[in-house]
Each structure stands twice: as C-alpha cells, then as structure tokens.
mmCIF file of C-alpha atoms and ligand atoms in Angstrom:
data_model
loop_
_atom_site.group_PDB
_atom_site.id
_atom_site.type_symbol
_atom_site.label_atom_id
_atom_site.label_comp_id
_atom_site.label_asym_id
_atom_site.label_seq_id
_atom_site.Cartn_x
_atom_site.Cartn_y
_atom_site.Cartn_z
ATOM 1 C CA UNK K 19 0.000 0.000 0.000
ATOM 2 C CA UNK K 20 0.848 3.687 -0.720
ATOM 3 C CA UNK K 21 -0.596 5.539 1.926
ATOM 4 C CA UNK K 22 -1.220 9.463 1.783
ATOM 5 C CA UNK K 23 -2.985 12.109 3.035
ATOM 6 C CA UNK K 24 -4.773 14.764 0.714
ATOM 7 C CA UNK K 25 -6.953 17.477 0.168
ATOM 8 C CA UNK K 26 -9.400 17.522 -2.819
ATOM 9 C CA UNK K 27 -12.777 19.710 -2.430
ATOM 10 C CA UNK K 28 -12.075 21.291 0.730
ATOM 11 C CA UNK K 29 -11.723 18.300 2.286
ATOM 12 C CA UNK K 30 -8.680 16.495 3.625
ATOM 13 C CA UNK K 31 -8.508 13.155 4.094
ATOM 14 C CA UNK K 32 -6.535 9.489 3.563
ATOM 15 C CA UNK K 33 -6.354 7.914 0.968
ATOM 16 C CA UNK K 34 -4.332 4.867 -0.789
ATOM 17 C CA UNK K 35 -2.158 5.591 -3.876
ATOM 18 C CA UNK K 36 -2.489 3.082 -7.299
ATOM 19 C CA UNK K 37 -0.782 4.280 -10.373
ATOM 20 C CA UNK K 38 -2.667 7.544 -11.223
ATOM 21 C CA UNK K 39 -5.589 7.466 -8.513
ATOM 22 C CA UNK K 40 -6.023 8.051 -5.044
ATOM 23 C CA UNK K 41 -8.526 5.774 -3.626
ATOM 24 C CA UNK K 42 -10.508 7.597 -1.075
ATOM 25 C CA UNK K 43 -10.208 5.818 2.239
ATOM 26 C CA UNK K 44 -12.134 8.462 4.223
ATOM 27 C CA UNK K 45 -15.414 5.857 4.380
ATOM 28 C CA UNK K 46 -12.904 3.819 6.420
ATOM 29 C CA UNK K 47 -10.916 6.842 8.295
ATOM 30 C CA UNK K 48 -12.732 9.524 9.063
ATOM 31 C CA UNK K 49 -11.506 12.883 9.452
ATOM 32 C CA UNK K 50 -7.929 11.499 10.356
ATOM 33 C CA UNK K 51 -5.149 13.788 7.854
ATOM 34 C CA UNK K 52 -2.320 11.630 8.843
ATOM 35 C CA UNK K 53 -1.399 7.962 8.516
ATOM 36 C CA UNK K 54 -0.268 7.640 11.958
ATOM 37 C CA UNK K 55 -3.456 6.910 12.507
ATOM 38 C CA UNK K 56 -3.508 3.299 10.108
ATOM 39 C CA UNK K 57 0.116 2.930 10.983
ATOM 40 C CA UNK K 58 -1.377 3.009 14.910
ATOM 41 C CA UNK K 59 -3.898 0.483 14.353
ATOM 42 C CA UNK K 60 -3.583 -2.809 12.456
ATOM 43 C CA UNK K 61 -7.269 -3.618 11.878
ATOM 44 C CA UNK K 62 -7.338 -0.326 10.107
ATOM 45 C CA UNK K 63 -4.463 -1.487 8.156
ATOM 46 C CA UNK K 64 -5.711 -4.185 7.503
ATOM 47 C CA UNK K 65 -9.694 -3.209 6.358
ATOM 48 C CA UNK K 66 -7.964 -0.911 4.217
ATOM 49 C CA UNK K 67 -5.886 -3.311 2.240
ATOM 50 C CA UNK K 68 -9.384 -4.744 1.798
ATOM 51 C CA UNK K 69 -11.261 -1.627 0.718
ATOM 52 C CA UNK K 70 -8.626 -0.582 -1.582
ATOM 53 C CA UNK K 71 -9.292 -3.972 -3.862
ATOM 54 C CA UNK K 72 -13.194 -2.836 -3.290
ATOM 55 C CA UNK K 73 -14.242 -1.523 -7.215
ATOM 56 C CA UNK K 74 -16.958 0.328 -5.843
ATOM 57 C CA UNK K 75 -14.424 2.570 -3.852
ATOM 58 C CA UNK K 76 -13.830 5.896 -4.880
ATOM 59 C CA UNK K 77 -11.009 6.945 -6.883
ATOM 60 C CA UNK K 78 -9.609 10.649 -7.709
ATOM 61 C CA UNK K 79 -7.182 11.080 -10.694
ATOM 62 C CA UNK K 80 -4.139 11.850 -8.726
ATOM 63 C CA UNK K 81 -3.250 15.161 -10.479
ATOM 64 C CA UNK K 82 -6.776 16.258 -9.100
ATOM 65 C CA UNK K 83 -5.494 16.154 -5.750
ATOM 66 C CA UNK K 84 -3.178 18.093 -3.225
ATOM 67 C CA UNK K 85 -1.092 15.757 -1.514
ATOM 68 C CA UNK K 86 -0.589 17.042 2.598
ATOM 69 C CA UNK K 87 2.501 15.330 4.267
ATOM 70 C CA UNK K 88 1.486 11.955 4.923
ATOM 71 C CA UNK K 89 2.470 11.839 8.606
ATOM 72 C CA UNK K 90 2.615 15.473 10.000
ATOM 73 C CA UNK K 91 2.650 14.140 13.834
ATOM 74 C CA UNK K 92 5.037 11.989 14.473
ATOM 75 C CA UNK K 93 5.493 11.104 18.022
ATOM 76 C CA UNK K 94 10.037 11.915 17.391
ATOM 77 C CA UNK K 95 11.380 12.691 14.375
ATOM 78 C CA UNK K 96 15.299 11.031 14.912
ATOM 79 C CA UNK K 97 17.443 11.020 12.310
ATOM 80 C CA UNK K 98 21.419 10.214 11.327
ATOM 81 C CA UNK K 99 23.886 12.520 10.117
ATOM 82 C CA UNK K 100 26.850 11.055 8.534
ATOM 83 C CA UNK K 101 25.607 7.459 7.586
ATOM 84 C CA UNK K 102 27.539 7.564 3.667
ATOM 85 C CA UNK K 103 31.038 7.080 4.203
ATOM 86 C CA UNK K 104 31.494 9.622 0.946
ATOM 87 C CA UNK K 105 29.045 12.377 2.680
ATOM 88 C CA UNK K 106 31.005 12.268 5.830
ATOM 89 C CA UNK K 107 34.470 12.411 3.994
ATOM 90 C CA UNK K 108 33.397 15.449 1.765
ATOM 91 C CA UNK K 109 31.811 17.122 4.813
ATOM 92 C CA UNK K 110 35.792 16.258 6.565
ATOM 93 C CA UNK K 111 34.709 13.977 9.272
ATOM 94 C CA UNK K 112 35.811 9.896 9.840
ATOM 95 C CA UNK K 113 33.569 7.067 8.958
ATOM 96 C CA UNK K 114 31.403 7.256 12.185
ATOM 97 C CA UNK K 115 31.637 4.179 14.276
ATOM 98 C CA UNK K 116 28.841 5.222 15.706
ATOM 99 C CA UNK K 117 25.751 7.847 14.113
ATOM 100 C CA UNK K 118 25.518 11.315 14.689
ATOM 101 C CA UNK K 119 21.417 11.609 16.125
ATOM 102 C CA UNK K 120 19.711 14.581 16.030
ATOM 103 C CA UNK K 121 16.249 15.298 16.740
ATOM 104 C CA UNK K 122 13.880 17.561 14.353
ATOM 105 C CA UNK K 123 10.682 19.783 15.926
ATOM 106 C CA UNK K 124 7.527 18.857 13.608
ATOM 107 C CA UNK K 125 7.327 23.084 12.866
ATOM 108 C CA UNK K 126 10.115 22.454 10.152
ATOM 109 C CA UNK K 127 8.393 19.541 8.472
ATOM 110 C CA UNK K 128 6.581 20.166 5.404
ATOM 111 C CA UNK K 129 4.304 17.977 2.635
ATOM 112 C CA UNK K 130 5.166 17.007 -0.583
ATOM 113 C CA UNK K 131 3.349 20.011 -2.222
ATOM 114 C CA UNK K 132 4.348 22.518 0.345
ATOM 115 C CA UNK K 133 7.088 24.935 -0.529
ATOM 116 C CA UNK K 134 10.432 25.050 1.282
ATOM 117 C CA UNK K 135 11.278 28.343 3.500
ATOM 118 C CA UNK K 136 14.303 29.937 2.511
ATOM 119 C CA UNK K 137 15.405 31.452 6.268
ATOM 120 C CA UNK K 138 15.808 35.760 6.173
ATOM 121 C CA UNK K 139 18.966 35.559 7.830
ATOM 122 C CA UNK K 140 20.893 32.889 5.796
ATOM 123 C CA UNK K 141 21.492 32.153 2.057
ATOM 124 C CA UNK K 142 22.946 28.910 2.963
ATOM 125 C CA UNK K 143 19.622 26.505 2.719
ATOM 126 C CA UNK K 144 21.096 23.128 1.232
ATOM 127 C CA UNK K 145 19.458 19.564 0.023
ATOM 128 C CA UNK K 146 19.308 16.210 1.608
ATOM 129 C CA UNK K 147 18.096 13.733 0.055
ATOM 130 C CA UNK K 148 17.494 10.574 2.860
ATOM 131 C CA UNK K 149 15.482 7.448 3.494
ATOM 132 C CA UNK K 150 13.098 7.312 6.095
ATOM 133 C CA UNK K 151 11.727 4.673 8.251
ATOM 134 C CA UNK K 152 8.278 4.601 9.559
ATOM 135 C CA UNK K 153 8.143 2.708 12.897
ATOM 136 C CA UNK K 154 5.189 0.770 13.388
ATOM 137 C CA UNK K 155 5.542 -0.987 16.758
ATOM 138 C CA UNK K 156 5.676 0.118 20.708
ATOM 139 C CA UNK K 157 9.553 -1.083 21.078
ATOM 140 C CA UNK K 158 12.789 -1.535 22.892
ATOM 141 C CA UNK K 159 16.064 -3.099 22.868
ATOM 142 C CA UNK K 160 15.534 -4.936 19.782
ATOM 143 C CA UNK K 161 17.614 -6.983 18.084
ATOM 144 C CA UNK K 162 18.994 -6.358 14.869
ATOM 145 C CA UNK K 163 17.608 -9.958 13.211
ATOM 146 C CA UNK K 164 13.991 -8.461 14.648
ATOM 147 C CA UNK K 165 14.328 -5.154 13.778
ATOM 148 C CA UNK K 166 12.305 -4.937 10.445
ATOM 149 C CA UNK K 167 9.168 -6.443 11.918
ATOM 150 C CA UNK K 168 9.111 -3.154 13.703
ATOM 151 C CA UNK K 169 9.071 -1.185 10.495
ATOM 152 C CA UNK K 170 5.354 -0.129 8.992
ATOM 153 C CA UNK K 171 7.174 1.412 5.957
ATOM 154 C CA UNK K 172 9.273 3.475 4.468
ATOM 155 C CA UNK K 173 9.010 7.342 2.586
ATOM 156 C CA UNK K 174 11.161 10.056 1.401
ATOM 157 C CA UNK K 175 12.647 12.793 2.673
ATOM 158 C CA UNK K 176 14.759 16.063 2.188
ATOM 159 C CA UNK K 177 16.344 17.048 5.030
ATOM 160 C CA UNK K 178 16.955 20.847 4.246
ATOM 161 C CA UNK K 179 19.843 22.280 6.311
ATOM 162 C CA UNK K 180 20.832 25.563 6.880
ATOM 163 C CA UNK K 181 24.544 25.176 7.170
ATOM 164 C CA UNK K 182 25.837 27.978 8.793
ATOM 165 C CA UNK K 183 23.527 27.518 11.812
ATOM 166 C CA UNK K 184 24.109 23.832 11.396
ATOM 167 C CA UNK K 185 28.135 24.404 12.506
ATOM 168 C CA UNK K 186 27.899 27.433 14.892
ATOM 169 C CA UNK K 187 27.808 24.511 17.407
ATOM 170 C CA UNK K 188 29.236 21.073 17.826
ATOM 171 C CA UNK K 189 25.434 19.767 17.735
ATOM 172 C CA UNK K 190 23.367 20.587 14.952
ATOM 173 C CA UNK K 191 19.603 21.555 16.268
ATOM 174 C CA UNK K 192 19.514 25.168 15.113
ATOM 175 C CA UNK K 193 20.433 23.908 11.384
ATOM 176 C CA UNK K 194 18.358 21.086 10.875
ATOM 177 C CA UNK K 195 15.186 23.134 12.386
ATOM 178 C CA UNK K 196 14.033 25.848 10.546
ATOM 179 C CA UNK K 197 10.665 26.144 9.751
ATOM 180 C CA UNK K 198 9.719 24.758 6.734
ATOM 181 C CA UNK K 199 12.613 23.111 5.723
ATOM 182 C CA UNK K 200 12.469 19.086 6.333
ATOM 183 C CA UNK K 201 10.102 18.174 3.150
ATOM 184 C CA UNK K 202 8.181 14.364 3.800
ATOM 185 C CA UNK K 203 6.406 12.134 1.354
ATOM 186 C CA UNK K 204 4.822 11.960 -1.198
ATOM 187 C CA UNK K 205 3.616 8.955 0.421
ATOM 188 C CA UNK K 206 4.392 6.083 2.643
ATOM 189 C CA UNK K 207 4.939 2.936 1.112
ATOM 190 C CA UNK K 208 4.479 -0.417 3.601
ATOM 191 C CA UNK K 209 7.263 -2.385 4.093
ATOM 192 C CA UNK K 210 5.809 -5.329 2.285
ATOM 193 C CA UNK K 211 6.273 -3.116 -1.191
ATOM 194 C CA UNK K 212 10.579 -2.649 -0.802
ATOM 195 C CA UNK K 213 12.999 -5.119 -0.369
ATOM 196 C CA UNK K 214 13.876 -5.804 3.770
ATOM 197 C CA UNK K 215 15.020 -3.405 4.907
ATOM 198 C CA UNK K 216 14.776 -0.646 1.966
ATOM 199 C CA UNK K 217 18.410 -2.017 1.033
ATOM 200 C CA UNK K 218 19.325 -1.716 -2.239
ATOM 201 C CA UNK K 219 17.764 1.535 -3.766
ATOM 202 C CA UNK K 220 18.704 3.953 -5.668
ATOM 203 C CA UNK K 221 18.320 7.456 -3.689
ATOM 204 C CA UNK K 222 18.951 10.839 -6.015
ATOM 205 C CA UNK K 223 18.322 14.553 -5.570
ATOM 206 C CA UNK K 224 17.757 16.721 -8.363
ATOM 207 C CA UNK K 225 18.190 20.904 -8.452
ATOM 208 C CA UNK K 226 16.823 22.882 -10.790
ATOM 209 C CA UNK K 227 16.657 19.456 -12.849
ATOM 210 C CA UNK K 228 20.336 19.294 -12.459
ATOM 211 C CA UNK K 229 21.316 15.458 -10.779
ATOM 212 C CA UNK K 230 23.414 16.366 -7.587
ATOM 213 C CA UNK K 231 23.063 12.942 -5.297
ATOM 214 C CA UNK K 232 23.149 9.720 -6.622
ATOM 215 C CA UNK K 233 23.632 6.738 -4.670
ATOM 216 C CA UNK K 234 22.108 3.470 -2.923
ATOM 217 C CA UNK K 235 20.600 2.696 -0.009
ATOM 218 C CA UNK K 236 22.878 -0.188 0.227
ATOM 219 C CA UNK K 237 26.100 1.966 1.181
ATOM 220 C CA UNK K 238 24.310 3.359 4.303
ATOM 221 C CA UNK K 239 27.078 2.844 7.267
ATOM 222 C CA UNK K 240 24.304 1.923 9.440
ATOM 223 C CA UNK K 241 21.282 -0.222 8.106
ATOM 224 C CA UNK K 242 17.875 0.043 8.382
ATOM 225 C CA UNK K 243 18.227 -2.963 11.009
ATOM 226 C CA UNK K 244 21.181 -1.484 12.626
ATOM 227 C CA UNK K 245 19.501 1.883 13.164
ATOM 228 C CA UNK K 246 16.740 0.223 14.951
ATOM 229 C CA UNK K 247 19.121 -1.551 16.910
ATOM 230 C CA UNK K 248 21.373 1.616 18.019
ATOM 231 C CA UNK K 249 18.094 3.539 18.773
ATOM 232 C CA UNK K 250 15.750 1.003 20.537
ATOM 233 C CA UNK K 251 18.748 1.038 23.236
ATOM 234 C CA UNK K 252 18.360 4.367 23.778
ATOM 235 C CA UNK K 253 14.819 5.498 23.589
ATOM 236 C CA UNK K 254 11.179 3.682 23.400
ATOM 237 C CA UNK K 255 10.036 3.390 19.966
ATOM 238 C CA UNK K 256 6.118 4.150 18.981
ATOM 239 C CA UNK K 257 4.181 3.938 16.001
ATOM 240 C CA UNK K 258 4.204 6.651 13.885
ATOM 241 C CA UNK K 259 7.552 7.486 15.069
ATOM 242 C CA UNK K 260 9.937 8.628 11.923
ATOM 243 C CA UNK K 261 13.583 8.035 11.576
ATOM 244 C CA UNK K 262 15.740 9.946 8.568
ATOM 245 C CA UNK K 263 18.648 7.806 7.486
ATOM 246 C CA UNK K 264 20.917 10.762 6.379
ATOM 247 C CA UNK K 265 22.000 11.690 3.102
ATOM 248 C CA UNK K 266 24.704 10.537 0.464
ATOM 249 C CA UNK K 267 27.288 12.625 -0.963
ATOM 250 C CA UNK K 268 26.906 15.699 -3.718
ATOM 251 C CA UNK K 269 25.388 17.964 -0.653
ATOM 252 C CA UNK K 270 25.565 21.786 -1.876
ATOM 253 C CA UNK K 271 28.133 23.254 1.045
ATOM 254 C CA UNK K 272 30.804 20.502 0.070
ATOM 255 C CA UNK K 273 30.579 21.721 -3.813
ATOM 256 C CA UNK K 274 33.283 24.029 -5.499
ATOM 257 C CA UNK K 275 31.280 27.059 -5.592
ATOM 258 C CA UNK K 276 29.204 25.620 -3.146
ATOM 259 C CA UNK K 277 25.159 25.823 -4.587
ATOM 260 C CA UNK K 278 22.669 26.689 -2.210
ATOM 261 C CA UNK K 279 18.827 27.005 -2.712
ATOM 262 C CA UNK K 280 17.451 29.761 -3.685
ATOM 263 C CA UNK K 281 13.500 30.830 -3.856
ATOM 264 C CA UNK K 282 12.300 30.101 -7.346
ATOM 265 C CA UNK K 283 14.711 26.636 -7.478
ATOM 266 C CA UNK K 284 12.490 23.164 -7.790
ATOM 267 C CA UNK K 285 14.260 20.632 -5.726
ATOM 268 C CA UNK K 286 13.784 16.314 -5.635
ATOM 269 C CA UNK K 287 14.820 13.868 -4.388
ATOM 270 C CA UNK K 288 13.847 10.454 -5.675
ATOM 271 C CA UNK K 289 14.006 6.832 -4.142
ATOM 272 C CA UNK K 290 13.416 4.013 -6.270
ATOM 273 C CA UNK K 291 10.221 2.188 -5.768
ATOM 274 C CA UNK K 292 9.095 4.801 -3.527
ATOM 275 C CA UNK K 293 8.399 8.240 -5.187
ATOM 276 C CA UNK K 294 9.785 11.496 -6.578
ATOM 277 C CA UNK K 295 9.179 13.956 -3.862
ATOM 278 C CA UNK K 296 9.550 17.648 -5.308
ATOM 279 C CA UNK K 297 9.444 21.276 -3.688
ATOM 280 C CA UNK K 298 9.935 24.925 -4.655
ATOM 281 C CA UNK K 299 11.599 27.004 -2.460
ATOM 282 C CA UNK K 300 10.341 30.224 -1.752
ATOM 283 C CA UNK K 301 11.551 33.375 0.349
ATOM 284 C CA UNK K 302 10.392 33.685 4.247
ATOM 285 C CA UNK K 303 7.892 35.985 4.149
ATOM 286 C CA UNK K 304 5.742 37.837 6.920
ATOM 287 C CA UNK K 305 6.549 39.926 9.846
ATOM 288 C CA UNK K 306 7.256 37.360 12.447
ATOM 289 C CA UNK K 307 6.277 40.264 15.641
ATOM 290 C CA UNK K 308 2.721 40.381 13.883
ATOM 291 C CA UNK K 309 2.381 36.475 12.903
ATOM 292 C CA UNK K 310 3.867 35.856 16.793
ATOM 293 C CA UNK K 311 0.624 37.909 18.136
ATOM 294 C CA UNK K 312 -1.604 35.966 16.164
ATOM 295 C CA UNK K 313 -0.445 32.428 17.800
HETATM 296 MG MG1 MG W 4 20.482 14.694 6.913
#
C-alpha cells in the first residue's frame, strides 16, 4: 500500500495511492489527515488493504489532488547525520563508528506540495536527500535480526539544512530546524512493497533538474536494522515514530562554488520504488512580531 494524506474539495482526508488514482479511504478513516493513525492500528491497516481492492471505492485522478505530508505528527522525528562514508568524507569527518542523532521539531516539516522556506537571515539553505523509516511498533532493545518487523514502511525525505547555523555549534539543532525546511512524502509505502530493509535503492536529488546525489541505499554505514538496533537502546520506539537515514554525498556546502537554494529553485529527491518527492523554495515571508501575536 501507498498511503497518503490529501486534500481535494475542501476536504482532507486518507487515501491509498495506485498508479494515477487516489482511492478515497475516508469511508474507512474519518476525518484522520495523517497515517499515523492506520500505521497506529492494524485492523485499520488491515480493512484498508481490503477496501482498496473494493471496485466500488472511490477513486480521484491523482493530479486532481493536493497531496498534505502523509504523517505530519510523528510522536520523534530522529534522524542520522553522517551514515555515507562519501558524505562524511566530503563534509571532513571519519567514517562514524557510531551515528551522529539529532532530533527535528515537527514546525520544520513540510508535505510534498508545500514549498520550502528559505530562512531571512541565511542564504545557505542546502538539500538532503534521505530514506526514512516509519516505525510501526511500541519497542525496545531490539535486536537487529527483529528489527524490520518493527518497520510499517518506508518514505522520502529532504532534510533541508541551513549550514551555517548547522556548525555554529558542535550539535546541529539550530540547522536542521528551521521552519519549513524538512520536506516528507509523497507517500508512505508499507514495508511489504521494498525489499527488507529498503536495502538496495537507488536514492537521487535533483536541483533545478540538475542530478546532484546519486547513490544506494545499500552503502548506508548503518542499516535500516542497525539503526533500529542503536536507537531502541536508547529510547522507546512508537508507532508513527519517523527516523531519517541521512543523506549521500553531492550535498551543496561541500561543492566548489558551493550551490545553495534559492526561492524560485524546484528541488527532488527520488528513491526508487518509492516516489519522486519535489518542492519549490520560496523566500520567508511575513513579519514574524505580527504572525507571533496571532499564535
Ligand atoms: Mg540529513
């Protein structure tokens, strides 16, 4: 199943992504706008799977639809820096022996069809293009040989960093959390649809139509099962929780001139057998006194 969230009419919804259509799941799931709430309850999965074959359901051309980010809410965002041995090199760190985790605040994530906030006081916004896990189960201390039956599936992800907040500190929370910056989707895909563990995809970003990442999921330092692993030692894992696998190498800041984003660019990224996931960027707009009295 492709699972997304989407807004057609006025009215947004769930629904369940086949070739060109969206089938409307919304008999099935309500009012819910975010597939944490399937990925939180099997027999939902599960009657969905069913509806979905249903030829009486409802189905919307795709291109008739705005696609929301699929999961919105996640309970923690966690995701790796470093885990490409190249991305780490041209960024002038060692091959981690262990990841780099940061956390990202759900006011910098963005849908598919949102547009990505170039910050006011920096002009260095750069790509990311990553894998991301979507956990499915209430965990801990798994083992690596369990770890996938944790996983409910799998999306895409750029992980838009703003650089020079990124290193004015040895940890990298101001960077990684601008508003508007972390783009998610288009969809979720389950687990059942990519090989285990998501290994062995091809993962791209594209600027301006311009190729500028290009790599596999299989050169990840740290696996989809290994991640798990590392991060069910640390911290409970819920459904609906969302882990970012970090990026390959071909980032903008480790370029000669470097290449930022700019507003008016189009930026993808694209993992096979998930989904092209594509963004403008525009310019941060608004008076942010005004917008703050409004909260
Ligand atoms: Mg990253």
């Amino acid at each position: 199943m492709r699972y997304a969230a989407f807004e057609q009419g006025g009215r947004a919804r769930l629904g369940a992504v086949e070739g060109g259509e969206i089938i409307d799941l919304s008999p099935l799931t309500g009012a819910a706008t975010s597939v944490r709430s399937i990925v939180e309850n099997a027999d939902l999965h599960s009657r969905a799977v069913q509806y979905a074959r249903d030829p009486a359901a409802l189905r919307l051309p795709l291109t008739s639809c705005r696609l929301l980010s699929p999961l919105p809410d996640p309970g923690k965002f966690i995701c790796l820096g470093l885990n490409y041995a190249d991305h780490a090199k041209e960024g002038g760190h060692n091959v981690p022996d262990y990841p780099a985790l940061f956390l990202r605040a759900t006011t910098s994530l963005i849908g598919p069809q949102d547009p990505i906030v170039a910050p006011r006081c920096s002009e260095r916004l750069d790509y990311e293009a990553e894998l991301v896990i979507v956990i499915g189960k209430r965990c801990r201390h798994v083992t690596e040989q369990a770890a996938l039956d944790v996983v409910f599936g799998y999306t895409a992800f750029n992980d838009g960093s703003v650089r020079d907040y990124q290193r004015r500190t040895t940890q990298w929370t101001a960077g990684k959390n601008f508003d508007g910056t972390g783009a998610l989707g288009p969809w979720i895909v389950t687990a059942d649809e990519l090989p285990p563990g998501a290994a062995g995809l091809n993962i791209c970003s594209r600027l301006n139509g311009n190729l500028m990442q290009s790599s596999n999921t299989d050169r990840m330092i740290f696996s989809v099962p290994r991640t798990i692993a590392i991060l069910s030692e640390i911290m409970t894992l819920e459904p609906g929780d969302l882990v970012a696998t970090g990026t390959p190498e071909g980032v903008g800041h480790a370029r000669t001139p470097p290449v930022w984003m700019r507003p008016g660019d189009e930026v993808s990224v694209e993992i096979e057998g998930i989904g092209i996931l594509t963004n403008h960027v525009v310019a941060e707009t608004g008076d942010t006194t005004v917008a703050a009295q409004h909260i």
